[in-house]
Structures are given as structure tokens and as C-alpha cells.
Amino acid sequence: MKFNTSLLHSAHAPEEKNGATLTPIYQSSAFAHQTAEDLEAVFNGKKPGFVYTRLNNPSIDSFEQRVAALESGIGAIACASGMAAVTLAILNLVKSGDEVVASSGIFGGTTSLFHCLEEFNITTQYAADNRIESFAACISPRTKVIFIETIGNPKLDVPDIAALAELAHQHEILLVVDNTVTTPFLVKPIKLGADVVIHSTSKYINGSGNSIGGIIIDSGKRKWNYDKFPAFKEYEKFGRFAYLAKLRKGIFKDFGACMSPFNAYLTSIGMETLGLRMERACETAYKLAVSLRSCAKVKTVNYPGLEDSPYYQVAKAQFNGKFGAMLTIRVGTKDNAFAVINSLTYAANLANIGDTRTLVIHPASTIYATSQEAEKINAGAYDDLIRISVGLEDFEDLEADFQQALGKLE
Ligand SMILES: *Cc1c(COP(=O)(O)O)cnc(C)c1O
């Protein structure tokens, strides 16, 4: 089955009772059972069923199964937001004293989370660059996880997923991949050896910017070294479902950061057009990158699909011939960047990516406003840089809009 067919048909069947084509919104907090024996069996996992929406719910379950199928995982757990997904995916693996190794160009919210975790004696080492040796140099006996994003934001760097999976497995630790920016349309990290994949479903998976959400997908392939991961011993009986069982019975249930059934429903609808949207947005992003590169007012265009990008080769080999729908441009000064943003007609100036509409932001003064200068540079958030998340408008209109906005610069 190819991608778009899989989007519509994998783990999807019409609802049995009335034939609704999409799993309806089960807007119910709890689920009643006929007998005390029944509820006991469901509670203890001896019988399938639903208990309480913080643990699971039919609308959410349907969404989880569909995303797990798309990502080639054995199961998934949907969360209240992408940040909840990152937090819980990591906390399911680490305890006080443990370390995380991360790529340096990752999402500002995630670096902020890793900073917060220091209070709990969970520390993060950032690889200096994307070379495997740089990640290897950060690994210590306390390291439990390597955490990367498929395309860093706003640096737009591209780590080699298969090589990092191999490195993680040599050390008997896990590779967790945030696939928000590329989606399974470009890459299925589990097929390249990743152990766990997470998404902010608020972005491309939903596609219309109408719900915050996140999801954690498990490969089920990890062989646990109980010296490194003693807490997993208790879940040995779940076999390849140990990671998901520990998560759902433990930190996921107890944090209470579940997805709402309504958001699961909206996000399921949005996801059905993921392939069409990504195809179109990636194509337009490439055309816009080429067009802006020949504009005299643009100092540099950063897009992994341009052959002179340092990340072109890895991206080409890894992303199914696509390069994502985000690019950044540098326009000389912060004033110039603000002037361009203020002159654009179609691009909304806001802190989001992956909407139907084209979005722009000046990362240095917003997402990275509280970061140190060195952190900003390391993340690629330069003062004159504009991040563009390309939407579904016609390329000709977007090109004309950027040309007129850039044309107003001195
Ligand atoms: C937005 C985003 C997140 C956080 O997701 P929310 O749904 O906003 O909590 C995490 N990772 C990446 C790459 C993102 O773009």
C-alpha cells in the first residue's frame, strides 16, 4: 500500500454501530461496564475496553492506531501537546542522575524543557554539530537517550538517522526522533532504526492549525539492558510492548496530559490529506528557495533541498526525494527582517509551522528572545533571519508577495 492509500485505509474501518465513516467524538469522561467483574477485567488489562478518558478513549485510540500504522510502529500514545509527548517519551526512560544527548539545532521549547529537567538532576549534553563523532563524544555511562529532530528548526540541519540509531544501539541506549517537521510522508524513522518517534500533531499532521496535540510511537524493537534500565524489568512480561505498557500505566497516566477526544477527531480528519499537503508544500518551498536565491536583497537562503546546502546529501538519501516545507532567509539586518515581515500580504506573522497558510516569524526576537547569544547562533537564530513555513497558496502569488516585500528594502 502506498502512502495516501495507507493514510485512508490503515487501521481504519467504518464505525460498527451506525456506519459512521470516521470514528465519532466520544465526548465522555468515563465508560460504564455491566458488572463489577467486567470493570475489574478492563482495569487490569485482561479484557479490551475503556475506563476513563485520561487513560484512553475510543476517538483517541483510533487516532493512535492510525498514526502508529503510518509510522510503522507497534502502537502509539496521544498526548495533550507536542511538548507533552517529548516530556513523557523521555521521562519514561530516565531517572535522576541520567543524561540525554541531543542535537544542537532542536526546537526552542524542547531545549527549554531540557533546561527545566536539570532541576530534577536529568542533564542534557548537546552535540557540537551533526557528525556522528560529535554525538559519540557526548555519551557517558549515564546516557540513556539520544534525542534528535529530523530537520532542526530554525537551523534546518539534518542528522543521519540510521547512523545515530547504530550509535545508540552500540551503547544499548535509545534513539528518540522528533519527526514533526518531515512527517512520515518524508521519512519513517523507525524503518531507519529509531526506537521511539514523537510528533507535535499541532503542525503538519493536523495541517489546519485547529488543535494542539502530540503523539509517541514505539517501534517495539528495543532489547532492554536491565542494568541501564532497571525500571523496565517489571514490564518484561509485556514483551515488545514494554515501553508502551510502562508509559501508559505510569508517567502518561499520572501526568494527566492526555489528548482531548475532540482534538483527536479534528486531527484525524486533517491527517487524511497529509500526503497531498506535504507534496504541494515541499514543491512550493523548493521553488520559493530557488526564486529567493536570485533576489539581490536576500543574503542567504537556507533550504536542505538546495544542492549547496551542507545537509543536501543526507536529506536526499533520507527523505524520499523531498526536503520539507520550511526555509529561512537572511536579509542583512533585524530592521530589514522586520520590514519584510511587515510588508508581506499572505504570510501570517505567528509562532507556528505546518499550517495551510504560509507563516513567517523572526525567531531571534520571539522564540529565542530569552536565549543567550551563543545559544541563538548555535540554533541558527540570527538577528537578520526570517523563518518561512510554506503553505498551500499558489507559488506564483507567494513569489510575487515576497518579491514586493523584499523590493521595498533600501
Ligand atoms: C511545535 C513543536 C514541538 C512542540 O509541540 P506543541 O504541540 O506546540 O507542544 C515539538 N517539536 C517540534 C519540532 C515542533 O515544531
Coordinates of C-alpha atoms and ligand atoms in Angstrom, one line a residue:
M1 CA 0.0 0.0 0.0
K2 CA 1.4 3.4 -0.9
F3 CA 1.3 6.5 1.4
N4 CA -2.0 8.1 0.5
T5 CA -3.9 4.8 0.4
S6 CA -2.4 3.9 3.8
L7 CA -3.4 7.3 5.2
L8 CA -7.0 6.5 4.4
H9 CA -7.2 2.7 5.0
S10 CA -4.6 1.6 7.5
A11 CA -6.1 0.8 10.9
H12 CA -9.3 2.4 9.7
A13 CA -12.7 0.8 9.5
P14 CA -16.2 2.4 9.5
E15 CA -17.8 2.5 12.9
E16 CA -19.7 -0.7 13.5
K17 CA -22.9 0.5 15.2
N18 CA -24.1 3.1 12.7
G19 CA -21.5 3.0 9.9
A20 CA -20.0 6.5 10.6
T21 CA -17.1 6.8 8.2
L22 CA -14.8 8.3 10.8
T23 CA -14.6 7.2 14.5
P24 CA -17.1 9.7 16.2
I25 CA -16.2 12.0 19.0
Y26 CA -16.7 10.1 22.2
Q27 CA -17.0 13.1 24.4
S28 CA -17.3 11.1 27.6
S29 CA -15.1 11.2 30.7
A30 CA -15.7 7.6 31.7
F31 CA -17.1 4.4 30.4
A32 CA -19.6 2.2 32.2
H33 CA -19.4 -1.6 32.3
Q34 CA -22.2 -4.1 33.0
T35 CA -20.7 -5.8 36.0
A36 CA -18.0 -5.3 38.6
E37 CA -16.2 -8.3 37.2
D38 CA -16.1 -6.6 33.7
L39 CA -14.7 -3.4 35.0
E40 CA -12.1 -5.3 37.1
A41 CA -11.0 -7.2 33.9
V42 CA -10.8 -4.0 31.8
F43 CA -9.0 -2.1 34.6
N44 CA -6.4 -4.8 34.8
G45 CA -5.9 -5.2 31.1
K46 CA -7.4 -8.7 31.0
K47 CA -10.2 -7.6 28.6
P48 CA -10.1 -4.8 26.0
G49 CA -12.3 -1.7 26.8
F50 CA -12.3 1.8 28.0
V51 CA -12.3 3.1 31.6
Y52 CA -11.6 6.8 31.8
T53 CA -10.5 9.3 29.1
R54 CA -7.3 10.3 30.9
L55 CA -6.1 6.7 30.2
N56 CA -7.8 6.1 26.8
N57 CA -10.9 6.8 24.8
P58 CA -12.2 5.3 21.5
S59 CA -11.7 8.5 19.5
I60 CA -8.1 8.8 20.7
D61 CA -7.5 5.1 20.3
S62 CA -8.5 5.3 16.7
F63 CA -6.1 8.2 16.1
E64 CA -3.3 6.4 17.9
Q65 CA -3.7 3.3 15.8
R66 CA -3.7 5.2 12.5
V67 CA -0.6 7.2 13.3
A68 CA 1.2 4.0 14.6
A69 CA 0.4 2.3 11.3
L70 CA 1.7 5.3 9.3
E71 CA 5.0 5.4 11.2
S72 CA 5.5 1.6 11.1
G73 CA 5.2 1.4 14.9
I74 CA 3.6 -1.3 17.1
G75 CA 1.4 1.3 18.9
A76 CA 1.2 4.9 20.0
I77 CA 0.0 7.1 22.8
A78 CA -1.5 10.5 22.0
C79 CA -0.8 13.5 24.3
A80 CA -2.2 16.9 25.1
S81 CA 0.6 18.6 23.0
G82 CA 3.9 18.0 21.3
M83 CA 5.7 19.2 24.4
A84 CA 3.8 16.6 26.5
A85 CA 4.9 14.0 24.0
V86 CA 8.6 15.0 24.2
T87 CA 8.4 15.2 28.1
L88 CA 6.7 11.8 28.6
A89 CA 8.7 10.0 25.9
I90 CA 11.9 11.0 27.7
L91 CA 10.7 10.6 31.3
N92 CA 9.6 7.1 30.6
L93 CA 13.3 6.3 30.1
V94 CA 15.3 8.4 32.6
K95 CA 15.6 8.9 36.3
S96 CA 17.5 11.4 38.4
G97 CA 21.3 11.1 37.6
D98 CA 20.7 10.1 33.9
E99 CA 21.7 12.0 30.9
V100 CA 20.3 12.8 27.4
V101 CA 22.4 13.6 24.4
A102 CA 20.7 15.9 21.9
S103 CA 21.4 17.6 18.6
S104 CA 22.1 21.3 19.0
G105 CA 19.6 22.7 16.5
I106 CA 16.4 21.5 18.2
F107 CA 13.1 23.3 18.8
G108 CA 13.3 26.0 21.4
G109 CA 10.5 24.5 23.6
T110 CA 12.5 21.3 23.8
T111 CA 15.8 23.0 24.9
S112 CA 13.7 24.9 27.4
L113 CA 12.3 21.6 28.7
F114 CA 15.7 20.0 28.9
H115 CA 16.8 23.1 31.0
C116 CA 13.9 22.5 33.3
L117 CA 14.8 18.9 33.8
E118 CA 18.2 19.9 35.2
E119 CA 16.3 20.8 38.4
F120 CA 15.5 17.0 38.6
N121 CA 19.1 16.1 38.0
I122 CA 18.5 14.9 34.4
T123 CA 21.0 16.7 32.3
T124 CA 21.4 17.1 28.5
Q125 CA 24.6 17.3 26.5
Y126 CA 24.4 18.9 23.1
A127 CA 26.4 17.5 20.2
A128 CA 28.5 20.4 18.8
D129 CA 27.4 19.5 15.2
N130 CA 25.8 16.7 13.2
R131 CA 28.8 14.5 12.9
I132 CA 28.4 11.1 14.5
E133 CA 31.7 11.6 16.4
S134 CA 30.3 14.7 18.0
F135 CA 27.3 12.7 19.3
A136 CA 29.6 9.9 20.4
A137 CA 31.8 12.3 22.3
C138 CA 28.8 13.3 24.5
I139 CA 27.8 9.7 25.5
S140 CA 28.7 8.7 29.1
P141 CA 27.7 5.6 31.1
R142 CA 24.8 7.7 32.4
T143 CA 23.4 8.4 29.0
K144 CA 20.0 6.8 28.3
V145 CA 18.7 8.5 25.2
I146 CA 19.9 10.3 22.0
F147 CA 17.3 12.8 21.0
I148 CA 17.2 14.4 17.6
E149 CA 14.8 16.2 15.2
T150 CA 14.7 15.1 11.5
I151 CA 15.1 18.7 10.4
G152 CA 16.2 21.1 13.2
N153 CA 14.3 24.4 13.5
P154 CA 15.3 27.1 12.5
K155 CA 18.8 25.8 11.7
L156 CA 17.3 23.3 9.2
D157 CA 20.1 20.9 9.9
V158 CA 19.6 17.2 9.0
P159 CA 21.1 14.4 11.2
D160 CA 21.8 11.0 9.8
I161 CA 19.1 8.9 11.5
A162 CA 20.4 5.4 10.6
A163 CA 24.0 6.2 11.7
L164 CA 22.7 7.6 15.0
A165 CA 20.5 4.6 15.6
E166 CA 23.5 2.4 15.2
L167 CA 25.5 4.6 17.6
A168 CA 22.7 4.4 20.2
H169 CA 22.4 0.7 19.9
Q170 CA 26.1 0.1 20.3
H171 CA 25.7 1.8 23.7
E172 CA 22.4 -0.1 24.4
I173 CA 20.5 3.2 24.7
L174 CA 17.6 4.5 22.7
L175 CA 17.3 6.9 19.7
V176 CA 14.2 9.1 20.1
V177 CA 13.3 11.1 17.0
D178 CA 11.0 14.2 16.7
N179 CA 9.5 13.7 13.2
T180 CA 7.2 16.8 13.4
V181 CA 8.9 18.7 10.6
T182 CA 9.2 15.9 8.0
T183 CA 6.2 13.7 8.9
P184 CA 6.0 10.0 7.8
F185 CA 5.5 11.3 4.2
L186 CA 9.2 12.1 4.0
V187 CA 10.6 9.6 6.4
K188 CA 9.6 6.8 8.8
P189 CA 12.5 7.0 11.3
I190 CA 11.6 3.5 12.8
K191 CA 12.5 2.0 9.4
L192 CA 15.9 3.6 9.8
G193 CA 16.4 2.1 13.2
A194 CA 14.8 4.7 15.6
D195 CA 13.3 3.3 18.7
V196 CA 10.7 5.9 19.5
V197 CA 9.2 8.6 17.3
I198 CA 7.3 11.7 18.6
H199 CA 5.3 14.4 16.8
S200 CA 3.7 17.6 17.6
T201 CA 0.5 16.8 15.8
S202 CA -0.4 20.5 16.1
K203 CA 1.7 21.1 13.0
Y204 CA 1.6 19.1 9.7
I205 CA -0.3 16.1 10.9
N206 CA -3.3 18.3 11.8
G207 CA -2.5 20.6 9.0
S208 CA -5.1 23.3 9.6
G209 CA -3.8 24.8 12.9
N210 CA -7.0 23.9 14.8
S211 CA -5.8 21.7 17.7
I212 CA -2.8 21.3 19.9
G213 CA -1.7 17.7 20.2
G214 CA 1.2 15.3 20.3
I215 CA 1.9 11.6 19.9
I216 CA 4.5 9.0 20.9
I217 CA 5.0 6.0 18.6
D218 CA 7.0 2.9 19.7
S219 CA 9.0 0.6 17.4
G220 CA 8.8 -2.3 19.8
K221 CA 12.3 -3.3 18.8
R222 CA 14.4 -2.4 21.8
K223 CA 16.2 -5.2 23.8
W224 CA 16.4 -3.8 27.3
N225 CA 19.6 -3.8 29.2
Y226 CA 18.2 -4.0 32.8
D227 CA 21.4 -2.7 34.3
K228 CA 20.9 0.5 32.4
F229 CA 17.0 0.5 32.5
P230 CA 16.2 -1.3 35.8
A231 CA 12.6 0.0 35.9
F232 CA 11.8 -2.0 32.7
K233 CA 12.4 -5.3 34.4
E234 CA 8.9 -5.0 35.9
Y235 CA 7.5 -4.8 32.4
E236 CA 9.3 -7.7 30.9
K237 CA 6.1 -9.7 30.7
F238 CA 4.8 -7.2 28.1
G239 CA 7.5 -8.3 25.7
R240 CA 7.9 -5.8 22.8
F241 CA 5.1 -3.7 24.3
A242 CA 7.2 -3.0 27.4
Y243 CA 7.9 0.7 26.6
L244 CA 4.2 1.5 25.8
A245 CA 2.9 -0.5 28.8
K246 CA 5.3 1.3 31.2
L247 CA 4.3 4.7 29.7
R248 CA 0.5 4.1 29.7
K249 CA 0.4 2.6 33.2
G250 CA 3.0 5.0 34.6
I251 CA 4.1 8.6 33.7
F252 CA 1.4 9.1 31.0
K253 CA -1.5 8.1 33.2
D254 CA -0.1 10.0 36.2
F255 CA 0.9 13.3 34.4
G256 CA -2.6 13.5 33.0
A257 CA -1.5 15.2 29.8
C258 CA -4.0 13.3 27.6
M259 CA -5.3 14.4 24.2
S260 CA -9.0 15.6 24.1
P261 CA -11.3 13.3 22.1
F262 CA -12.4 16.4 20.1
N263 CA -8.8 17.2 19.1
A264 CA -8.2 13.5 18.2
Y265 CA -11.2 13.8 15.9
L266 CA -10.2 17.0 14.2
T267 CA -6.6 15.8 13.9
S268 CA -7.7 12.5 12.3
I269 CA -9.7 14.5 9.6
G270 CA -6.7 16.8 9.0
M271 CA -4.3 13.9 8.7
E272 CA -6.2 12.3 5.8
T273 CA -4.8 15.0 3.5
L274 CA -1.2 14.9 4.9
G275 CA 0.3 13.4 1.7
L276 CA -1.4 15.9 -0.6
R277 CA -0.4 18.8 1.6
M278 CA 3.2 17.8 2.1
E279 CA 3.7 17.1 -1.6
R280 CA 2.4 20.5 -2.5
A281 CA 4.1 22.5 0.3
C282 CA 7.5 20.8 -0.3
E283 CA 7.3 21.6 -4.0
T284 CA 6.4 25.2 -3.4
A285 CA 9.1 25.6 -0.7
Y286 CA 11.7 24.4 -3.2
K287 CA 10.5 26.8 -5.9
L288 CA 10.5 29.7 -3.4
A289 CA 14.0 28.8 -2.2
V290 CA 15.3 28.9 -5.8
S291 CA 13.4 32.1 -6.6
L292 CA 14.6 33.9 -3.4
R293 CA 18.2 32.9 -4.0
S294 CA 18.3 35.0 -7.1
C295 CA 16.9 38.1 -5.3
A296 CA 19.6 40.7 -4.6
K297 CA 18.1 41.7 -1.3
V298 CA 18.4 38.2 0.2
K299 CA 21.9 37.4 1.6
T300 CA 21.4 33.7 2.0
V301 CA 18.7 31.1 1.6
N302 CA 18.9 28.1 3.8
Y303 CA 16.9 25.1 2.5
P304 CA 18.1 21.4 2.7
G305 CA 16.9 20.9 -0.9
L306 CA 19.4 23.4 -2.4
E307 CA 22.4 21.4 -3.7
D308 CA 24.9 23.7 -1.9
S309 CA 23.3 23.1 1.5
P310 CA 25.6 21.2 3.8
Y311 CA 22.6 18.9 4.6
Y312 CA 21.6 18.2 1.0
Q313 CA 23.2 14.8 0.6
V314 CA 21.8 13.4 3.9
A315 CA 18.4 14.9 3.2
K316 CA 18.3 13.5 -0.3
A317 CA 19.2 10.0 0.9
Q318 CA 16.8 10.0 3.8
F319 CA 13.7 12.0 2.9
N320 CA 12.1 10.2 -0.1
G321 CA 13.3 12.9 -2.6
K322 CA 11.6 15.7 -0.7
F323 CA 13.2 18.4 1.5
G324 CA 10.5 19.8 3.8
A325 CA 8.3 22.9 3.6
M326 CA 10.4 25.2 5.7
L327 CA 13.2 27.6 4.6
T328 CA 15.0 30.5 6.2
I329 CA 16.3 33.7 4.6
R330 CA 18.8 36.3 5.9
V331 CA 18.2 39.8 4.8
G332 CA 21.2 41.7 6.3
T333 CA 19.7 43.3 9.5
K334 CA 17.0 42.9 12.0
D335 CA 15.3 46.1 10.7
N336 CA 15.2 44.6 7.2
A337 CA 13.8 41.3 8.6
F338 CA 11.0 43.3 10.4
A339 CA 10.3 45.4 7.3
V340 CA 9.9 42.3 5.1
I341 CA 7.6 40.6 7.6
N342 CA 5.5 43.8 7.9
S343 CA 5.1 44.1 4.1
L344 CA 4.0 40.6 3.4
T345 CA 0.4 40.2 2.4
Y346 CA -0.2 36.5 2.5
A347 CA 2.2 35.2 5.1
A348 CA 0.9 35.4 8.7
N349 CA 3.4 36.5 11.3
L350 CA 3.0 34.0 14.1
A351 CA 4.7 31.3 16.1
N352 CA 3.6 28.1 14.4
I353 CA 4.5 25.9 11.4
G354 CA 2.7 23.5 9.2
D355 CA -0.5 25.4 8.6
T356 CA -2.4 25.5 5.3
R357 CA -1.4 29.2 5.1
T358 CA 2.2 30.4 4.8
L359 CA 3.6 31.6 8.1
V360 CA 6.7 33.7 8.9
I361 CA 8.5 34.6 12.1
H362 CA 11.6 36.4 13.3
P363 CA 12.9 33.7 15.6
A364 CA 15.7 35.8 17.3
S365 CA 13.2 38.3 18.8
T366 CA 10.5 35.7 19.7
I367 CA 11.2 32.0 20.2
Y368 CA 14.8 32.8 21.2
A369 CA 14.2 36.1 22.9
T370 CA 15.4 34.8 26.3
S371 CA 18.3 32.7 24.9
Q372 CA 22.0 33.5 25.3
E373 CA 23.8 35.0 22.3
A374 CA 25.8 31.7 21.8
E375 CA 22.7 29.6 22.0
K376 CA 21.0 31.7 19.4
I377 CA 23.9 31.4 17.0
N378 CA 24.2 27.6 17.7
A379 CA 20.5 27.2 16.9
G380 CA 20.9 29.3 13.7
A381 CA 18.6 32.1 15.0
Y382 CA 20.5 35.0 13.6
D383 CA 19.2 38.6 14.0
D384 CA 18.5 39.1 10.3
L385 CA 16.8 35.7 9.8
I386 CA 13.2 35.1 8.8
R387 CA 11.8 31.6 9.1
I388 CA 9.2 30.7 6.4
S389 CA 6.8 27.8 6.8
V390 CA 5.4 27.4 3.3
G391 CA 1.6 26.8 3.0
L392 CA -0.7 25.7 0.2
E393 CA -1.1 29.0 -1.7
D394 CA -0.2 29.1 -5.3
F395 CA 3.5 29.5 -5.8
E396 CA 3.2 32.5 -8.2
D397 CA 1.2 34.5 -5.6
L398 CA 3.7 33.7 -2.9
E399 CA 6.7 34.6 -5.1
A400 CA 5.1 37.9 -6.1
D401 CA 4.4 38.7 -2.4
F402 CA 8.0 38.0 -1.3
Q403 CA 9.4 40.0 -4.3
Q404 CA 7.2 43.0 -3.5
A405 CA 8.1 42.9 0.3
L406 CA 11.8 42.5 -0.4
G407 CA 11.7 45.1 -3.2
K408 CA 10.8 47.8 -0.6
L409 CA 14.2 47.4 1.2
E410 CA 16.7 50.1 0.6
Ligands
LIG1 C1 5.9 22.7 17.8 C2 6.9 21.7 18.0 C3 7.0 21.0 19.2 C4 6.1 21.2 20.4 O1 4.7 20.9 20.1 P1 3.4 21.6 20.7 O2 2.3 20.9 20.1 O3 3.5 23.1 20.4 O4 3.5 21.4 22.2 C5 8.0 20.0 19.4 N1 8.8 19.7 18.4 C6 8.8 20.4 17.2 C7 9.8 20.1 16.1 C8 7.9 21.4 17.0 O5 7.9 22.1 15.9

